Amino acid sequence: MTIVSIEPATPDRWNDLERMFGPTGAYGHCWCAFFRRRAKDYTESVSCAPPERGRTNKETLRRITLDGRIPGLIAYDGAEPCGWVAVSPRSEFVRLTRSRALRPVDPDESGVWSVVCFWLPPRGRRKGLGTRLLDAAIEYARAEGGRVLEAYPVDTAGGRAPSAEVYTGTVRMFRKAGFTCGAHPVSGRPVARLDLKEA
């Protein structure tokens, strides 16, 4: 795999994103909408019978992309899309703004961005692509005026876990990228933060 570029998911790249996620929308008809929809709406979308399963999740991502709001970045192997990272201002993730377990730790939410999801096809795993996507997300958030980049990784204690369980990234991965990882003051869940103005 030769990564040629990592690009913002602009409207003209929607077909690439749709093709890369495939008919099941990456992780179980998610279409990277888990953090972008209310819990009830998301659950209804993934629970209904085919062919409607995941349709409203897909439509959520499609609408955001075609509106030009840039839901994340796409990695390309030649002309083929081969990896994804969701990165946007924290305020765009409905699940985060309504969550008790991940309520903001910063009293000033202006300029706080979040990385909430990675997706790599099987052939692209364990080859450093996730790290390259994270590096690109850092630079993108900084270039767009982000003040802090926040993430909600899984602590695997240095071991391995199935990809579907670590789609938010791992504590080890974020620490290697310079993030400070601590426990959320309410839930105790890992939260990784990087000051984009100092990094």
C-alpha positions as a LaTeX table, in Angstrom:
\begin{tabular}{lrrr}
\hline
Residue & $x$ (\AA) & $y$ (\AA) & $z$ (\AA) \\
\hline
Met1 & 0.00 & 0.00 & 0.00 \\
Thr2 & 1.39 & 3.38 & $-1.07$ \\
Ile3 & $-0.41$ & 6.35 & 0.43 \\
Val4 & $-0.34$ & 9.10 & $-2.15$ \\
Ser5 & $-2.39$ & 11.66 & $-0.27$ \\
Ile6 & $-4.82$ & 12.31 & 2.59 \\
Glu7 & $-7.56$ & 14.71 & 1.54 \\
Pro8 & $-10.58$ & 16.46 & 3.12 \\
Ala9 & $-13.89$ & 14.76 & 2.33 \\
Thr10 & $-15.17$ & 17.54 & 0.09 \\
Pro11 & $-18.46$ & 17.21 & $-1.85$ \\
Asp12 & $-16.65$ & 15.98 & $-4.97$ \\
Arg13 & $-15.22$ & 13.08 & $-2.94$ \\
Trp14 & $-18.57$ & 11.72 & $-1.72$ \\
Asn15 & $-18.51$ & 8.87 & $-4.25$ \\
Asp16 & $-15.06$ & 7.85 & $-2.99$ \\
Leu17 & $-16.28$ & 7.82 & 0.60 \\
Glu18 & $-19.39$ & 5.84 & $-0.31$ \\
Arg19 & $-17.33$ & 3.29 & $-2.26$ \\
Met20 & $-14.77$ & 2.90 & 0.52 \\
Phe21 & $-17.38$ & 2.32 & 3.26 \\
Gly22 & $-19.17$ & $-0.21$ & 1.06 \\
Pro23 & $-22.72$ & $-1.53$ & 1.37 \\
Thr24 & $-22.52$ & $-1.96$ & 5.14 \\
Gly25 & $-21.27$ & 1.57 & 5.81 \\
Ala26 & $-17.94$ & 0.62 & 7.41 \\
Tyr27 & $-18.83$ & $-0.59$ & 10.93 \\
Gly28 & $-22.25$ & $-2.27$ & 10.88 \\
His29 & $-24.21$ & 0.35 & 8.89 \\
Cys30 & $-22.74$ & 3.15 & 10.98 \\
Trp31 & $-21.66$ & 5.45 & 8.13 \\
Cys32 & $-19.66$ & 7.33 & 10.75 \\
Ala33 & $-22.90$ & 8.74 & 12.15 \\
Phe34 & $-22.65$ & 7.30 & 15.69 \\
Phe35 & $-21.37$ & 10.56 & 17.17 \\
Arg36 & $-23.34$ & 12.76 & 14.78 \\
Arg37 & $-26.86$ & 11.59 & 15.69 \\
Arg38 & $-28.94$ & 11.30 & 18.82 \\
Ala39 & $-28.61$ & 7.84 & 20.38 \\
Lys40 & $-32.27$ & 7.00 & 19.70 \\
Asp41 & $-32.09$ & 7.98 & 16.03 \\
Tyr42 & $-28.83$ & 6.13 & 15.45 \\
Thr43 & $-30.13$ & 2.95 & 17.12 \\
Glu44 & $-33.30$ & 3.01 & 15.04 \\
Ser45 & $-31.25$ & 3.28 & 11.87 \\
Val46 & $-29.01$ & 0.28 & 12.58 \\
Ser47 & $-31.85$ & $-1.83$ & 14.02 \\
Cys48 & $-34.34$ & $-1.72$ & 11.17 \\
Ala49 & $-34.56$ & $-4.44$ & 8.53 \\
Pro50 & $-32.70$ & $-4.35$ & 5.20 \\
Pro51 & $-32.72$ & $-2.54$ & 2.85 \\
Glu52 & $-33.53$ & 0.36 & 5.19 \\
Arg53 & $-30.83$ & $-0.58$ & 7.73 \\
Gly54 & $-28.37$ & 2.29 & 8.06 \\
Arg55 & $-30.08$ & 4.37 & 5.37 \\
Thr56 & $-30.65$ & 7.43 & 7.57 \\
Asn57 & $-27.10$ & 7.18 & 8.93 \\
Lys58 & $-25.78$ & 7.19 & 5.38 \\
Glu59 & $-28.01$ & 10.13 & 4.53 \\
Thr60 & $-26.66$ & 12.04 & 7.54 \\
Leu61 & $-23.06$ & 11.63 & 6.35 \\
Arg62 & $-24.02$ & 12.34 & 2.74 \\
Arg63 & $-25.84$ & 15.55 & 3.66 \\
Ile64 & $-22.93$ & 16.82 & 5.77 \\
Thr65 & $-20.44$ & 16.04 & 3.00 \\
Leu66 & $-22.47$ & 17.53 & 0.17 \\
Asp67 & $-23.14$ & 20.63 & 2.28 \\
Gly68 & $-19.37$ & 21.14 & 2.35 \\
Arg69 & $-18.96$ & 20.75 & 6.11 \\
Ile70 & $-15.97$ & 18.32 & 5.77 \\
Pro71 & $-16.76$ & 15.40 & 8.12 \\
Gly72 & $-13.23$ & 13.99 & 7.95 \\
Leu73 & $-10.25$ & 13.03 & 5.83 \\
Ile74 & $-9.81$ & 10.27 & 3.25 \\
Ala75 & $-6.51$ & 8.47 & 2.57 \\
Tyr76 & $-5.77$ & 7.39 & $-1.00$ \\
Asp77 & $-3.69$ & 4.50 & $-2.30$ \\
Gly78 & $-3.15$ & 5.77 & $-5.81$ \\
Ala79 & $-6.64$ & 6.77 & $-6.94$ \\
Glu80 & $-8.36$ & 4.39 & $-4.52$ \\
Pro81 & $-9.72$ & 5.56 & $-1.15$ \\
Cys82 & $-8.24$ & 3.35 & 1.56 \\
Gly83 & $-8.70$ & 4.97 & 4.98 \\
Trp84 & $-10.78$ & 7.43 & 6.98 \\
Val85 & $-10.58$ & 9.65 & 10.04 \\
Ala86 & $-13.55$ & 11.68 & 11.31 \\
Val87 & $-12.41$ & 15.09 & 12.55 \\
Ser88 & $-14.60$ & 18.17 & 13.06 \\
Pro89 & $-15.37$ & 20.83 & 15.64 \\
Arg90 & $-16.63$ & 19.11 & 18.80 \\
Ser91 & $-19.91$ & 21.02 & 18.57 \\
Glu92 & $-20.81$ & 19.09 & 15.38 \\
Phe93 & $-20.97$ & 15.78 & 17.25 \\
Val94 & $-24.44$ & 15.60 & 18.78 \\
Arg95 & $-23.57$ & 12.52 & 20.84 \\
Leu96 & $-20.75$ & 14.44 & 22.55 \\
Thr97 & $-22.75$ & 17.58 & 23.23 \\
Arg98 & $-25.52$ & 15.54 & 24.91 \\
Ser99 & $-23.30$ & 13.02 & 26.73 \\
Arg100 & $-22.96$ & 12.92 & 30.50 \\
Ala101 & $-20.05$ & 10.50 & 30.26 \\
Leu102 & $-18.09$ & 12.72 & 27.87 \\
Arg103 & $-19.37$ & 16.18 & 28.73 \\
Pro104 & $-16.86$ & 18.94 & 27.95 \\
Val105 & $-13.83$ & 19.13 & 30.22 \\
Asp106 & $-12.98$ & 22.60 & 28.94 \\
Pro107 & $-15.24$ & 25.46 & 30.12 \\
Asp108 & $-14.49$ & 27.26 & 26.85 \\
Glu109 & $-15.58$ & 24.98 & 24.00 \\
Ser110 & $-14.67$ & 27.44 & 21.26 \\
Gly111 & $-11.95$ & 26.04 & 19.08 \\
Val112 & $-12.20$ & 22.50 & 20.49 \\
Trp113 & $-12.12$ & 19.86 & 17.75 \\
Ser114 & $-12.66$ & 16.11 & 18.09 \\
Val115 & $-11.31$ & 12.98 & 16.41 \\
Val116 & $-14.00$ & 10.33 & 16.89 \\
Cys117 & $-13.42$ & 7.53 & 14.39 \\
Phe118 & $-10.89$ & 5.73 & 12.21 \\
Trp119 & $-11.75$ & 3.21 & 9.53 \\
Leu120 & $-9.19$ & 1.14 & 7.65 \\
Pro121 & $-9.84$ & $-1.75$ & 5.28 \\
Pro122 & $-8.27$ & $-5.03$ & 6.48 \\
Arg123 & $-5.35$ & $-4.76$ & 4.05 \\
Gly124 & $-4.46$ & $-1.35$ & 5.48 \\
Arg125 & $-4.26$ & $-2.33$ & 9.15 \\
Arg126 & $-1.07$ & $-2.62$ & 11.20 \\
Lys127 & 0.87 & $-0.67$ & 8.59 \\
Gly128 & 0.93 & 2.76 & 10.22 \\
Leu129 & $-2.01$ & 4.16 & 8.26 \\
Gly130 & $-3.93$ & 5.04 & 11.44 \\
Thr131 & $-0.96$ & 7.09 & 12.65 \\
Arg132 & $-0.73$ & 8.89 & 9.33 \\
Leu133 & $-4.43$ & 9.69 & 9.44 \\
Leu134 & $-4.09$ & 11.03 & 12.98 \\
Asp135 & $-1.14$ & 13.23 & 11.95 \\
Ala136 & $-3.21$ & 14.58 & 9.06 \\
Ala137 & $-6.17$ & 15.22 & 11.39 \\
Ile138 & $-3.93$ & 17.23 & 13.73 \\
Glu139 & $-2.65$ & 19.38 & 10.89 \\
Tyr140 & $-6.11$ & 19.83 & 9.41 \\
Ala141 & $-7.69$ & 20.93 & 12.72 \\
Arg142 & $-4.81$ & 23.32 & 13.33 \\
Ala143 & $-5.07$ & 24.81 & 9.82 \\
Glu144 & $-8.81$ & 25.31 & 10.31 \\
Gly145 & $-8.22$ & 27.34 & 13.48 \\
Gly146 & $-8.66$ & 24.62 & 16.09 \\
Arg147 & $-7.31$ & 25.43 & 19.54 \\
Val148 & $-7.49$ & 21.96 & 21.10 \\
Leu149 & $-7.91$ & 18.53 & 19.52 \\
Glu150 & $-9.72$ & 15.99 & 21.69 \\
Ala151 & $-10.26$ & 12.23 & 21.30 \\
Tyr152 & $-11.87$ & 9.36 & 23.22 \\
Pro153 & $-9.53$ & 6.40 & 22.78 \\
Val154 & $-9.64$ & 2.86 & 24.11 \\
Asp155 & $-7.00$ & 1.75 & 26.60 \\
Thr156 & $-5.79$ & $-1.66$ & 25.41 \\
Ala157 & $-2.96$ & $-1.66$ & 27.98 \\
Gly158 & $-0.51$ & $-2.15$ & 25.13 \\
Gly159 & $-2.25$ & $-5.26$ & 23.81 \\
Arg160 & $-4.37$ & $-5.84$ & 20.73 \\
Ala161 & $-8.12$ & $-5.66$ & 20.29 \\
Pro162 & $-10.50$ & $-6.22$ & 17.37 \\
Ser163 & $-10.64$ & $-3.26$ & 15.00 \\
Ala164 & $-14.35$ & $-2.71$ & 15.63 \\
Glu165 & $-13.58$ & $-2.16$ & 19.33 \\
Val166 & $-10.84$ & 0.41 & 18.79 \\
Tyr167 & $-12.42$ & 2.55 & 16.06 \\
Thr168 & $-11.84$ & 5.64 & 18.23 \\
Gly169 & $-8.11$ & 4.85 & 18.37 \\
Thr170 & $-5.99$ & 3.66 & 21.27 \\
Val171 & $-4.46$ & 5.52 & 24.19 \\
Arg172 & $-1.01$ & 4.36 & 23.05 \\
Met173 & $-1.55$ & 5.78 & 19.57 \\
Phe174 & $-2.57$ & 9.20 & 20.87 \\
Arg175 & 0.23 & 9.37 & 23.42 \\
Lys176 & 2.77 & 8.65 & 20.67 \\
Ala177 & 1.31 & 11.60 & 18.75 \\
Gly178 & 1.90 & 13.94 & 21.71 \\
Phe179 & $-1.57$ & 13.94 & 23.27 \\
Thr180 & $-2.05$ & 14.08 & 27.03 \\
Cys181 & $-4.32$ & 11.21 & 28.07 \\
Gly182 & $-6.30$ & 11.32 & 31.29 \\
Ala183 & $-9.57$ & 10.11 & 32.77 \\
His184 & $-12.79$ & 12.05 & 32.25 \\
Pro185 & $-13.71$ & 13.63 & 35.61 \\
Val186 & $-17.26$ & 12.23 & 35.54 \\
Ser187 & $-17.09$ & 8.87 & 33.75 \\
Gly188 & $-13.43$ & 7.94 & 34.13 \\
Arg189 & $-13.25$ & 7.16 & 30.41 \\
Pro190 & $-9.96$ & 7.99 & 28.64 \\
Val191 & $-9.84$ & 11.42 & 27.04 \\
Ala192 & $-6.87$ & 12.50 & 24.93 \\
Arg193 & $-6.13$ & 16.21 & 24.38 \\
Leu194 & $-3.60$ & 18.11 & 22.32 \\
Asp195 & $-3.03$ & 21.87 & 22.51 \\
Leu196 & $-2.80$ & 22.78 & 18.83 \\
Lys197 & $-1.31$ & 26.18 & 19.56 \\
Glu198 & 1.67 & 24.67 & 21.41 \\
Ala199 & 2.20 & 21.35 & 19.59 \\
\hline
\end{tabular}
